């Protein structure tokens, strides 16, 4: 995966202030408020910052967490992880493998076949309907 660097200025021109806060400063939208939380259309979810295809609606599931949840990315090279020790917790952050935009976190309480729950902020995604 070829990496790209997007400056704060580039992102601020492209994104809303709320999107910028999430993708650049690792913010989190309030649970149950995201526009993609209840979306059931078929399609592909892209990184809002760089457009990389990240998740398919085929792997989306209702987790009850309040955020769009997926049991796998489109491909292993689309999402990268790193340890997140913020707020006194130990979690695994997920970010776009191409531009580094913060997406959310991954947990080991998802459904089969992976057992993973990629918990993603709607504001870090764009959706392309099939």
PDB file of C-alpha atoms in Angstrom, residues 61 70-71 107-112 114-118:
ATOM      1  CA  UNK A  61     -23.425  -6.283  11.324  1.00  0.00           C
ATOM      2  CA  UNK A  70     -17.798  -4.776  10.520  1.00  0.00           C
ATOM      3  CA  UNK A  71     -16.270  -8.210  11.076  1.00  0.00           C
ATOM      4  CA  UNK A 107     -12.385  -5.561  19.488  1.00  0.00           C
ATOM      5  CA  UNK A 108     -12.325  -9.343  19.826  1.00  0.00           C
ATOM      6  CA  UNK A 109     -16.051  -9.730  20.494  1.00  0.00           C
ATOM      7  CA  UNK A 110     -17.386  -9.897  16.945  1.00  0.00           C
ATOM      8  CA  UNK A 111     -19.253 -12.626  15.078  1.00  0.00           C
ATOM      9  CA  UNK A 112     -17.877 -15.491  13.045  1.00  0.00           C
ATOM     10  CA  UNK A 114     -13.340 -13.567  12.326  1.00  0.00           C
ATOM     11  CA  UNK A 115     -14.539 -12.955  15.873  1.00  0.00           C
ATOM     12  CA  UNK A 116     -13.609  -9.290  15.363  1.00  0.00           C
ATOM     13  CA  UNK A 117     -15.668  -6.108  15.631  1.00  0.00           C
ATOM     14  CA  UNK A 118     -14.276  -3.150  13.713  1.00  0.00           C
TER      15      UNK A 118
END
